[in-house]
Amino acid sequence: MVDRIRLHLVGEYRREEMDELRDLIDANIIKLQGFVAREKSIAFQKAADLLLIITPPDRRSATSIKIFEYLYAGKPVLALTHQTVLEDIIRETGSGWIVHPHKPEEIARLLQQIVTDRGFYKSLQPNRQKIEQFSVTHQLEKLSKIVENMVPRAAGVRC
């Protein structure tokens, strides 16, 4: 299974994080890509078999803008989170699997199933309509309507 797993870490990481991953880096399981341009980051996402996102558990509003890029990439997401908006988004869109970030045995079990069972990997049924609701275009349209409704009231002007 190790021959089939390669993690590409894109972005900047602290020395402590790198020290914790040293054995996996030395074993060529983790590849450090460093900070890259947004276009290259998106290319990595689209080329991936699985996208990983981690948030602090039990912080309801905890999410990352990264989830919107991941939904756009159209690849399965492994979300290490618990009781967050991110969890709601993954469930609503059917775009991936959710595991509590502090349960390493469950994470390992799920990763093994994803890597070894193609049927399981392909069993996701992403809801394209729900995913589209989280697109940048759709979100900007919603924001625009909110602003349009606020501006006339704030200025005392009717449109």
XYZ file of C-alpha atoms in Angstrom:
159
model
C 0.000 0.000 0.000
C 2.867 2.413 0.759
C 3.965 2.238 -2.888
C 0.528 3.555 -3.842
C 0.408 6.494 -1.457
C 2.085 9.806 -2.183
C 1.116 12.926 -0.273
C 1.911 16.255 -1.863
C 1.953 19.027 0.714
C 1.446 22.330 -1.018
C 2.052 25.473 0.988
C 4.269 26.563 3.805
C 4.712 24.547 6.982
C 6.431 25.229 10.287
C 9.680 23.501 11.187
C 7.889 21.569 13.968
C 5.414 20.191 11.435
C 8.238 19.134 9.140
C 10.100 17.473 12.016
C 7.017 15.385 12.817
C 6.811 14.250 9.196
C 10.541 13.650 8.688
C 10.293 9.823 8.446
C 7.555 10.043 5.796
C 9.478 12.695 3.886
C 12.645 10.568 3.953
C 10.644 7.524 2.805
C 9.407 9.557 -0.189
C 5.779 9.185 0.901
C 5.402 12.905 1.507
C 6.573 15.330 -1.154
C 6.980 18.932 -0.069
C 5.945 21.301 -2.826
C 6.305 24.494 -0.830
C 4.460 27.667 -1.673
C 3.228 27.660 -5.281
C 1.167 29.985 -7.448
C -2.600 29.531 -7.219
C -2.774 28.059 -10.738
C -0.248 25.374 -9.835
C -2.073 24.653 -6.577
C -5.309 24.114 -8.487
C -3.460 21.884 -10.974
C -2.264 19.732 -8.048
C -5.853 19.518 -6.784
C -7.231 18.443 -10.158
C -4.492 15.810 -10.568
C -5.018 14.315 -7.096
C -6.945 11.151 -6.326
C -7.953 12.446 -2.901
C -7.859 15.891 -1.305
C -7.211 16.359 2.404
C -8.589 19.151 4.549
C -8.211 19.489 8.320
C -9.987 21.814 10.741
C -10.063 22.036 14.524
C -12.876 19.848 15.872
C -15.922 21.242 17.641
C -15.425 24.783 16.379
C -18.714 25.106 14.529
C -17.631 27.949 12.263
C -14.265 26.380 11.442
C -13.866 25.898 7.736
C -11.327 26.785 5.115
C -11.640 28.570 1.815
C -9.796 25.537 0.488
C -13.050 23.537 0.494
C -14.442 25.709 -2.294
C -11.374 25.030 -4.445
C -11.676 21.333 -3.623
C -15.329 21.226 -4.657
C -14.347 22.929 -7.923
C -11.608 20.327 -8.508
C -14.261 17.610 -8.405
C -12.120 15.122 -6.496
C -13.082 13.176 -3.363
C -12.284 14.954 -0.106
C -11.097 13.449 3.145
C -12.184 15.935 5.795
C -10.622 15.568 9.220
C -13.128 17.607 11.174
C -15.932 17.255 13.694
C -19.148 19.251 14.141
C -18.118 22.098 11.848
C -19.560 23.911 8.858
C -16.999 22.017 6.771
C -18.610 18.749 7.869
C -22.014 20.112 6.829
C -20.698 21.083 3.391
C -19.118 17.668 2.783
C -22.307 15.859 3.852
C -24.616 18.159 1.879
C -22.595 17.839 -1.317
C -21.709 14.145 -0.918
C -18.169 15.102 -1.890
C -16.145 13.029 0.541
C -15.580 11.281 3.829
C -15.459 12.772 7.322
C -13.376 11.527 10.248
C -12.656 13.123 13.602
C -9.094 14.511 13.390
C -8.176 13.046 16.792
C -9.036 9.445 15.852
C -5.938 8.114 14.052
C -7.172 4.501 13.961
C -10.335 5.538 12.135
C -8.330 7.721 9.759
C -5.948 4.821 9.008
C -8.851 2.390 8.492
C -10.611 4.754 6.092
C -7.423 5.518 4.146
C -6.729 1.817 3.755
C -10.251 1.266 2.441
C -9.955 4.192 0.023
C -6.621 2.928 -1.324
C -7.410 -0.780 -1.534
C -11.118 -0.886 -2.416
C -11.803 0.792 -5.772
C -15.526 0.154 -5.372
C -15.545 2.047 -2.104
C -13.478 4.867 -3.606
C -15.901 5.166 -6.514
C -18.990 4.859 -4.281
C -19.267 8.582 -3.605
C -22.278 10.198 -5.191
C -21.423 13.911 -5.347
C -24.483 16.125 -5.739
C -23.483 18.457 -8.585
C -26.395 20.840 -7.950
C -25.409 21.257 -4.302
C -21.745 21.662 -5.262
C -22.710 24.392 -7.740
C -24.365 26.307 -4.884
C -20.907 26.655 -3.340
C -19.271 27.927 -6.547
C -17.610 31.329 -6.457
C -20.051 32.638 -9.058
C -23.089 31.547 -7.066
C -21.672 32.889 -3.797
C -20.841 36.263 -5.389
C -24.398 36.492 -6.758
C -25.760 35.904 -3.254
C -23.416 38.511 -1.792
C -24.362 40.991 -4.496
C -28.071 40.606 -3.661
C -27.380 41.114 0.042
C -25.368 44.268 -0.657
C -28.000 45.588 -3.085
C -30.666 45.129 -0.413
C -28.560 46.846 2.247
C -27.264 49.840 0.327
C -30.620 51.503 -0.471
C -31.784 51.113 3.137
C -28.520 52.447 4.539
C -28.573 55.444 2.231
C -32.309 56.039 2.652
C -32.733 55.600 -1.085
C -35.302 53.420 -2.793
C -34.484 51.639 -6.018
